[in-house]
Coordinates of C-alpha atoms and ligand atoms in Angstrom, one line a residue:
M22 CA 13.4 5.5 26.3
T23 CA 16.2 2.8 27.2
G24 CA 18.9 1.9 24.8
F25 CA 17.3 -0.1 21.6
D26 CA 18.4 -3.8 21.5
A27 CA 17.1 -5.6 18.4
A28 CA 17.4 -8.7 20.0
T29 CA 15.1 -8.0 23.0
V30 CA 12.7 -6.1 20.9
R31 CA 12.7 -9.3 18.3
D32 CA 12.0 -11.6 21.3
N33 CA 9.1 -9.2 22.5
A34 CA 7.5 -9.4 19.1
T35 CA 7.4 -12.9 19.3
R36 CA 4.7 -12.9 21.5
I37 CA 2.6 -9.6 20.3
F38 CA 1.1 -12.0 17.9
D39 CA -0.2 -14.9 18.4
K40 CA -1.9 -16.6 14.9
D41 CA -3.3 -19.6 16.6
A42 CA -4.7 -17.7 19.4
G43 CA -6.3 -14.9 17.2
T44 CA -4.6 -12.2 19.4
I45 CA -2.6 -9.3 19.3
E46 CA -1.0 -7.2 22.0
A47 CA -1.5 -3.4 21.6
S48 CA 2.2 -2.6 22.2
A49 CA 2.3 -3.5 18.6
Y50 CA 1.0 -0.1 17.7
V51 CA 2.5 2.2 20.1
D52 CA 5.9 1.0 21.0
P53 CA 8.9 2.9 19.4
D54 CA 11.0 0.1 19.6
I55 CA 8.9 -2.2 17.6
Y56 CA 8.6 0.9 15.1
R57 CA 12.2 1.0 14.6
L58 CA 12.7 -2.7 13.9
E59 CA 9.7 -2.4 11.6
L60 CA 11.7 0.0 10.0
D61 CA 15.4 -1.7 10.2
T62 CA 13.5 -4.7 8.6
I63 CA 9.8 -4.2 7.1
F64 CA 10.5 -1.5 5.1
R65 CA 14.2 -2.0 4.5
R66 CA 13.3 -5.4 2.8
S67 CA 9.9 -5.6 1.1
W68 CA 8.7 -4.3 -2.1
L69 CA 7.3 -0.9 -1.6
F70 CA 5.1 1.3 -4.2
L71 CA 6.7 4.3 -5.8
A72 CA 4.7 5.7 -8.4
H73 CA 2.2 4.9 -11.3
E74 CA 3.8 5.2 -14.7
T75 CA 1.0 8.1 -15.7
Q76 CA 2.7 10.5 -13.1
I77 CA 5.9 10.7 -14.3
P78 CA 5.4 10.2 -18.2
N79 CA 8.3 11.9 -19.7
P80 CA 12.0 11.9 -19.5
G81 CA 12.9 14.2 -16.4
D82 CA 9.8 13.9 -14.7
F83 CA 10.2 13.1 -11.6
L84 CA 8.4 12.3 -8.0
A85 CA 9.4 12.7 -4.3
T86 CA 8.2 9.8 -2.2
Y87 CA 9.3 7.6 0.5
M88 CA 10.3 3.8 1.4
G89 CA 9.1 4.0 5.0
E90 CA 10.7 7.1 6.5
D91 CA 13.3 7.0 3.9
P92 CA 13.0 9.7 1.6
V93 CA 13.4 8.6 -2.4
V94 CA 13.1 10.4 -5.9
V95 CA 11.9 8.2 -8.4
A96 CA 12.7 9.4 -12.1
R97 CA 11.9 8.8 -15.7
Q98 CA 15.4 8.6 -17.3
K99 CA 15.9 10.1 -20.8
D100 CA 15.9 6.5 -22.2
G101 CA 12.1 5.9 -20.9
E102 CA 13.3 3.5 -17.7
V103 CA 12.7 4.5 -14.3
K104 CA 15.2 4.6 -11.5
A105 CA 15.0 6.0 -7.7
F106 CA 17.6 7.0 -5.3
L107 CA 18.0 8.1 -2.0
N108 CA 17.0 11.7 -1.4
Q109 CA 20.0 12.9 0.2
C110 CA 22.8 14.7 -0.6
R111 CA 26.2 12.4 -0.2
H112 CA 28.5 15.4 1.0
R113 CA 26.2 16.5 4.0
G114 CA 23.3 14.6 3.9
M115 CA 20.8 17.6 3.0
R116 CA 17.5 16.8 1.0
L117 CA 18.6 17.1 -2.3
C118 CA 15.7 17.4 -4.1
R119 CA 12.9 19.5 -1.9
S120 CA 10.0 19.5 -4.8
D121 CA 6.8 17.5 -4.1
A122 CA 7.2 16.4 -8.1
G123 CA 8.4 18.2 -11.2
K124 CA 10.7 17.8 -14.3
A125 CA 14.4 18.4 -13.8
S126 CA 17.3 17.8 -15.6
N127 CA 19.5 17.4 -12.8
F128 CA 19.3 17.7 -9.0
T129 CA 21.3 20.6 -7.6
C130 CA 21.9 20.3 -3.4
V131 CA 20.9 23.5 -2.1
Y132 CA 23.8 23.8 1.0
H133 CA 27.0 23.3 -0.9
G134 CA 25.6 22.6 -4.5
W135 CA 26.8 19.0 -5.4
V136 CA 24.9 18.2 -8.4
Y137 CA 23.2 14.8 -9.1
G138 CA 21.8 13.4 -12.6
L139 CA 18.3 12.1 -13.3
G140 CA 19.2 8.8 -11.9
G141 CA 21.3 9.9 -9.0
E142 CA 24.4 9.9 -10.3
L143 CA 27.1 12.8 -9.5
V144 CA 28.1 14.8 -12.3
N145 CA 29.0 18.0 -10.6
V146 CA 30.8 19.7 -7.6
P147 CA 31.9 22.8 -7.3
L148 CA 34.8 23.8 -7.0
E149 CA 36.3 20.3 -7.6
E150 CA 39.7 21.2 -9.1
P151 CA 41.1 23.5 -6.7
A152 CA 39.0 22.2 -3.5
Y153 CA 39.4 18.7 -3.9
G154 CA 41.6 17.9 -6.6
T155 CA 38.9 15.0 -7.9
V156 CA 36.0 13.8 -6.2
D157 CA 35.3 9.8 -7.0
R158 CA 32.2 10.3 -9.1
A159 CA 30.7 6.7 -9.1
A160 CA 31.8 6.4 -5.1
W161 CA 29.7 9.5 -4.2
S162 CA 26.6 9.3 -5.9
A163 CA 22.9 9.2 -4.1
R164 CA 22.2 5.8 -3.1
P165 CA 20.1 3.9 -5.4
V166 CA 17.2 1.7 -5.3
P167 CA 18.8 -1.1 -6.4
R168 CA 15.5 -3.2 -7.6
I169 CA 12.8 -1.5 -9.3
A170 CA 10.0 -3.5 -10.5
R171 CA 6.8 -2.2 -13.2
Y172 CA 3.8 -4.2 -12.9
K173 CA 0.9 -3.2 -15.2
G174 CA 1.2 0.5 -14.8
L175 CA 2.2 0.4 -10.9
I176 CA 6.3 1.2 -9.9
F177 CA 7.8 -0.5 -7.2
G178 CA 11.0 -0.8 -5.4
C179 CA 13.2 -2.8 -2.8
W180 CA 16.2 -1.9 -1.2
D181 CA 17.3 -5.5 -1.1
E182 CA 19.1 -6.6 -3.7
N183 CA 18.4 -10.4 -3.3
A184 CA 14.5 -9.8 -2.7
P185 CA 12.3 -12.2 -5.0
D186 CA 11.0 -10.7 -8.2
F187 CA 8.0 -8.6 -7.9
V188 CA 5.6 -11.1 -9.3
D189 CA 6.8 -13.8 -6.9
Y190 CA 6.5 -11.7 -4.0
L191 CA 2.7 -10.8 -5.2
G192 CA 2.2 -14.6 -5.5
D193 CA -2.1 -15.0 -5.7
A194 CA -2.4 -11.7 -5.0
A195 CA -1.6 -10.7 -8.3
F196 CA -5.1 -12.2 -9.3
Y197 CA -6.8 -9.3 -7.2
L198 CA -4.5 -6.5 -8.1
D199 CA -5.4 -7.2 -11.5
I200 CA -9.3 -6.0 -10.5
L201 CA -7.8 -2.8 -10.6
L202 CA -5.2 -2.6 -13.1
D203 CA -6.4 -4.6 -15.8
R204 CA -10.2 -3.8 -17.2
S205 CA -8.9 -2.1 -20.2
P206 CA -6.6 -2.8 -22.8
A207 CA -5.6 0.6 -22.1
G208 CA -4.4 0.0 -18.8
T209 CA -4.8 2.4 -16.2
E210 CA -4.1 6.2 -15.6
A211 CA -3.5 8.4 -12.5
I212 CA -5.6 11.4 -12.4
G213 CA -5.8 14.3 -10.5
G214 CA -2.8 15.5 -7.6
I215 CA -1.8 13.2 -5.0
H216 CA -3.8 14.2 -1.8
K217 CA -1.5 14.3 1.6
W218 CA -2.8 14.3 4.8
V219 CA -1.4 13.4 8.3
I220 CA -3.4 10.9 10.7
P221 CA -2.4 10.6 14.0
C222 CA -2.7 6.7 14.3
N223 CA -0.4 3.7 13.8
W224 CA 0.2 2.5 10.2
K225 CA -1.1 -1.1 10.7
F226 CA -4.7 0.4 11.4
A227 CA -5.0 1.4 8.0
A228 CA -2.9 -1.4 6.4
E229 CA -4.5 -3.9 8.3
Q230 CA -8.3 -2.3 7.6
F231 CA -7.5 -2.4 3.9
A232 CA -6.5 -5.9 4.0
A233 CA -9.0 -7.4 6.0
D234 CA -11.9 -5.7 7.6
S235 CA -15.1 -5.3 5.4
Y236 CA -16.9 -5.6 9.2
H237 CA -16.4 -2.5 10.0
A238 CA -18.4 -1.0 6.9
L239 CA -21.5 -2.9 8.3
F240 CA -21.4 -0.2 11.6
A241 CA -19.0 2.6 11.0
H242 CA -20.0 3.5 7.5
L243 CA -24.0 2.6 8.0
S244 CA -25.7 6.1 8.1
A245 CA -23.3 7.4 5.5
A246 CA -24.0 4.4 3.1
A247 CA -28.0 4.4 3.7
V248 CA -28.0 8.3 2.9
T249 CA -25.7 8.1 -0.3
M250 CA -27.6 5.2 -2.0
P251 CA -30.4 5.6 -4.0
D252 CA -33.5 6.1 -2.2
G253 CA -35.0 2.8 -0.4
S254 CA -32.4 0.7 -1.8
Y255 CA -30.3 -0.2 1.1
S256 CA -30.5 -3.9 2.3
A257 CA -29.2 -5.6 5.1
D258 CA -29.4 -8.6 3.3
W259 CA -26.3 -7.6 0.9
G260 CA -23.3 -8.7 3.0
G261 CA -23.4 -12.3 3.2
N262 CA -22.1 -13.3 -0.2
G263 CA -18.0 -12.5 -0.6
F264 CA -14.4 -13.7 0.5
Q265 CA -11.7 -12.8 1.8
F266 CA -8.5 -13.4 0.7
T267 CA -5.1 -14.0 2.7
S268 CA -1.2 -14.6 1.8
D269 CA 1.6 -16.1 3.1
R270 CA 3.4 -12.8 2.2
G271 CA 1.2 -10.8 4.0
H272 CA -1.1 -9.1 1.3
G273 CA -5.4 -9.3 1.5
T274 CA -8.2 -8.4 0.2
G275 CA -12.0 -8.8 0.8
F276 CA -15.0 -8.4 -1.6
L277 CA -18.7 -9.0 -2.2
L278 CA -20.4 -10.5 -4.9
D279 CA -23.6 -9.7 -7.1
A280 CA -26.3 -8.2 -5.0
G281 CA -25.8 -4.7 -4.2
R282 CA -23.4 -3.6 -6.8
R283 CA -25.0 -0.8 -8.7
E284 CA -26.7 0.5 -5.2
M285 CA -23.0 0.7 -3.7
L286 CA -21.2 2.1 -6.7
T287 CA -23.6 4.6 -6.7
A288 CA -23.0 5.7 -2.8
F289 CA -19.3 5.3 -3.0
V290 CA -18.7 7.1 -6.5
G291 CA -21.9 8.4 -8.2
P292 CA -24.5 7.2 -10.5
E293 CA -22.2 7.8 -13.4
V294 CA -19.5 5.9 -12.3
A295 CA -21.9 3.0 -11.5
R296 CA -23.1 3.3 -15.5
Y297 CA -19.7 3.0 -16.6
A298 CA -18.7 0.0 -14.3
M299 CA -21.8 -1.9 -15.1
E300 CA -22.2 -1.0 -18.4
E301 CA -19.7 0.8 -21.1
G302 CA -16.8 -0.5 -19.3
M303 CA -18.1 -4.3 -18.4
D304 CA -17.3 -6.3 -21.7
S305 CA -13.8 -5.3 -21.6
A306 CA -13.5 -6.3 -17.9
V307 CA -15.1 -9.6 -18.3
E308 CA -13.1 -10.2 -21.4
R309 CA -10.0 -9.7 -19.6
L310 CA -10.6 -10.6 -16.3
G311 CA -13.4 -13.5 -16.5
V312 CA -17.0 -13.1 -15.1
A313 CA -15.8 -13.7 -11.5
R314 CA -13.7 -10.7 -11.4
G315 CA -15.0 -8.4 -14.1
Q316 CA -18.5 -8.7 -13.0
R317 CA -19.6 -9.9 -9.9
I318 CA -17.0 -8.4 -7.3
H319 CA -17.5 -5.2 -5.7
A320 CA -17.2 -3.0 -2.2
Q321 CA -13.2 -4.8 -2.8
H322 CA -10.6 -3.4 -0.3
M323 CA -7.0 -4.6 -0.5
T324 CA -3.8 -4.1 1.0
I325 CA -0.4 -5.3 -1.0
F326 CA 2.0 -5.6 2.0
P327 CA 3.1 -3.8 3.9
N328 CA 1.4 -0.3 3.0
F329 CA 0.1 0.1 -0.3
S330 CA -3.8 0.3 -0.3
F331 CA -6.7 0.6 -2.7
L332 CA -10.2 0.2 -3.2
P333 CA -11.2 -0.9 -6.9
S334 CA -14.5 -0.2 -7.4
V335 CA -14.1 3.6 -5.7
N336 CA -10.7 3.5 -7.5
T337 CA -8.9 5.6 -4.9
V338 CA -5.2 4.4 -4.2
R339 CA -3.0 5.4 -1.5
V340 CA 0.1 4.8 0.7
W341 CA 0.1 4.7 4.5
H342 CA 3.6 6.4 5.0
P343 CA 4.5 5.8 8.4
K344 CA 5.7 8.7 10.3
G345 CA 6.8 7.4 14.0
P346 CA 4.8 4.9 16.3
N347 CA 1.7 7.5 16.2
E348 CA 1.6 8.9 13.0
I349 CA 0.8 8.5 9.5
E350 CA 0.6 10.7 6.5
V351 CA -1.9 9.4 4.1
W352 CA -1.1 9.9 0.2
A353 CA -4.2 9.2 -1.9
W354 CA -5.2 9.7 -5.6
S355 CA -7.4 8.1 -8.4
L356 CA -6.9 5.1 -10.8
V357 CA -9.0 5.4 -13.7
D358 CA -9.1 3.2 -17.2
A359 CA -7.2 5.0 -19.4
D360 CA -9.6 4.7 -22.0
A361 CA -12.4 5.8 -20.0
S362 CA -14.2 9.3 -21.6
D363 CA -13.3 12.5 -19.8
A364 CA -16.4 12.3 -18.3
V365 CA -16.2 8.9 -16.4
K366 CA -12.6 10.2 -15.5
E367 CA -14.1 13.3 -13.8
A368 CA -17.0 11.6 -12.2
Y369 CA -14.1 9.3 -10.4
R370 CA -12.0 12.0 -9.3
V371 CA -15.0 14.0 -7.9
G372 CA -16.7 10.8 -6.4
G373 CA -13.5 9.5 -4.7
L374 CA -13.0 13.1 -3.2
R375 CA -16.5 13.0 -2.0
S376 CA -16.1 9.4 -0.2
F377 CA -12.8 8.3 0.0
S378 CA -10.4 11.6 0.6
A379 CA -9.2 13.9 3.3
S380 CA -12.9 15.3 3.1
G381 CA -14.5 12.0 2.1
I382 CA -17.5 11.1 4.1
F383 CA -16.6 7.3 4.5
E384 CA -13.1 8.3 5.0
Q385 CA -13.4 10.4 8.0
E386 CA -15.4 7.5 9.9
D387 CA -12.3 5.5 9.3
G388 CA -9.8 8.0 10.1
E389 CA -11.9 8.9 13.6
N390 CA -11.9 5.7 14.2
W391 CA -8.0 5.2 14.1
V392 CA -7.2 8.2 15.5
E393 CA -9.1 7.2 18.8
I394 CA -7.2 3.9 19.0
Q395 CA -4.3 5.6 19.0
R396 CA -5.6 8.2 22.0
C397 CA -6.8 5.2 23.7
L398 CA -3.1 3.6 23.3
Q399 CA -1.6 6.5 25.0
G400 CA -2.6 5.0 28.7
P401 CA -0.6 2.7 30.3
V402 CA -3.4 0.2 30.6
A403 CA -4.8 0.5 27.2
R404 CA -1.3 -0.2 25.9
D405 CA -0.9 -2.9 27.7
T406 CA -4.2 -4.8 26.7
T407 CA -4.9 -7.8 24.5
F408 CA -7.1 -7.4 21.2
H409 CA -9.0 -10.0 19.8
V410 CA -8.0 -10.7 15.7
G411 CA -9.9 -14.3 15.6
M412 CA -12.5 -13.8 13.4
G413 CA -13.1 -16.8 11.2
L414 CA -10.1 -18.7 12.7
G415 CA -9.8 -22.4 11.3
R416 CA -12.6 -21.8 8.9
S417 CA -10.6 -20.9 5.3
S418 CA -10.3 -23.1 2.7
I419 CA -8.3 -23.2 -0.4
D420 CA -10.5 -25.0 -3.0
D421 CA -12.7 -22.6 -4.5
P422 CA -13.2 -22.5 -8.3
D423 CA -13.0 -19.2 -9.1
F424 CA -11.0 -17.4 -6.5
P425 CA -7.1 -18.6 -5.9
G426 CA -5.4 -18.9 -2.7
E427 CA -7.0 -19.1 1.2
L428 CA -10.4 -17.8 1.2
G429 CA -12.3 -17.0 4.7
W430 CA -15.8 -15.7 4.6
V431 CA -16.1 -11.7 4.0
F432 CA -16.4 -11.0 7.3
S433 CA -13.5 -12.6 8.8
E434 CA -10.1 -11.7 10.1
V435 CA -8.0 -14.3 8.2
A436 CA -6.2 -11.8 6.1
A437 CA -5.5 -9.7 8.9
R438 CA -3.8 -12.7 10.6
G439 CA -1.9 -13.3 7.4
F440 CA -0.9 -9.8 7.4
Y441 CA 0.3 -9.8 10.9
S442 CA 2.3 -13.2 10.5
Q443 CA 4.2 -11.5 7.6
W444 CA 4.9 -8.4 9.8
Q445 CA 6.0 -10.6 12.7
R446 CA 8.1 -12.9 10.4
L447 CA 10.5 -10.1 9.2
L448 CA 10.4 -8.6 12.3
T449 CA 11.7 -11.4 14.5
D450 CA 14.1 -12.8 11.9
P451 CA 16.4 -10.7 10.0
D452 CA 17.2 -13.8 7.7
A453 CA 13.8 -15.2 7.1
P454 CA 13.0 -15.1 3.3
L455 CA 10.6 -12.2 1.9
I456 CA 8.4 -15.0 0.7
P457 CA 7.9 -18.2 3.4
S458 CA 7.8 -21.3 2.0
T459 CA 4.4 -22.8 2.6
R460 CA 3.6 -26.4 1.9
R461 CA 0.6 -25.1 -0.3
E462 CA 2.7 -22.5 -2.6
E463 CA 5.3 -25.6 -3.0
A464 CA 2.2 -27.5 -4.3
R465 CA 1.4 -25.1 -6.2
H466 CA 4.7 -24.5 -7.7
A467 CA 5.5 -28.4 -8.1
A468 CA 2.2 -27.9 -10.4
E469 CA 2.9 -25.4 -12.9
Ligands
FES799 S1 25.2 19.0 1.7 FE1 24.9 19.1 -0.4 S2 26.6 19.8 -1.3 FE2 26.7 19.8 0.8
FE2_800 FE1 -13.9 2.1 5.8

């Protein structure tokens, strides 16, 4: 690799994706300079998922995670607030907290013993008086994550002090995110541990697929779906009725409506979950979300830009942590209605494991495709190839009575183009606002 010149890399990035033509260059997924710029711009500036509230319910509970490749600790404070800080000692840069999760009263660096409080504040320095005189505690505390947002059980963080509020960052995507989060007055609960595994592929393949790709399910998951559905119930006719939503902030979702809901739920997560979703939990969902979201939608997939994804009906939630241009670490777990019975929660947990976990039958098929793409991209000709991301070009609209925002057919790539538009905007312009000012959004705000 030659020297990194951000201006040159930005200039290249303007040509990598062409929204109007519906094309993307393969180098987007392998170029180490593009990857470095992604960390510096996209992950440095976007709102990133940190934890679910129920993963750190009590004072002192903490979780070690990542924002891009930066390690952070997110911790419940004594007053119930949540703080996050860079998981790095200010003395010589050692990783401060080396546990994945736990309960602590403070964090002591294993190298020379500097001690930090639950919020990352420096509270003790060994031999401080004879060795240093004094150390300015405030100046040498761990670097805080300056912006924290809590949204219906989810906790997000952002390094950019001037970033727009999280709900504005979500925009119309909140309507679709709530399908996962707001079915019950009790909210949601994260259950089981966090499954963590490595896939040798670029993070964007996973994030884009969850934003924008129902298409692959027709083929990549066909045999697995057919064998896990109730006998003889598989139908090729289910595919046509549904939408894909794209956001000017890069978020995306797709879903089917009506036909095949029980069969698909049964195939993905089992009959107990199908019964809960369509009977026991249905009234509350419809009351809170309306018929369109509470009853009709299924097989939904979604990404909140850049790397937080989930499947609402399977209730698997995951973060695609980038680990270089050719690798991700997936962190996945189940999120369930907090007031569901223990039996239903267990059915979600086991069904999620069977379908979308490291050993899950559908997850295996997705991962296999991403890995093979990345292997192909190691060749110089393969990484110098243009890919087609033009499905449904010019066919989206914004006037559906039930579903807000710009919508295409469920089998389109309108959300992929929205994802890459935001990706390219942040990559190529360090001063670009996190939320683009589009005429559509302006019209929406003017109407409010
Ligand atoms: S690196 Fe942490 S105390 Fe020295
Ligand atoms: Fe899939």
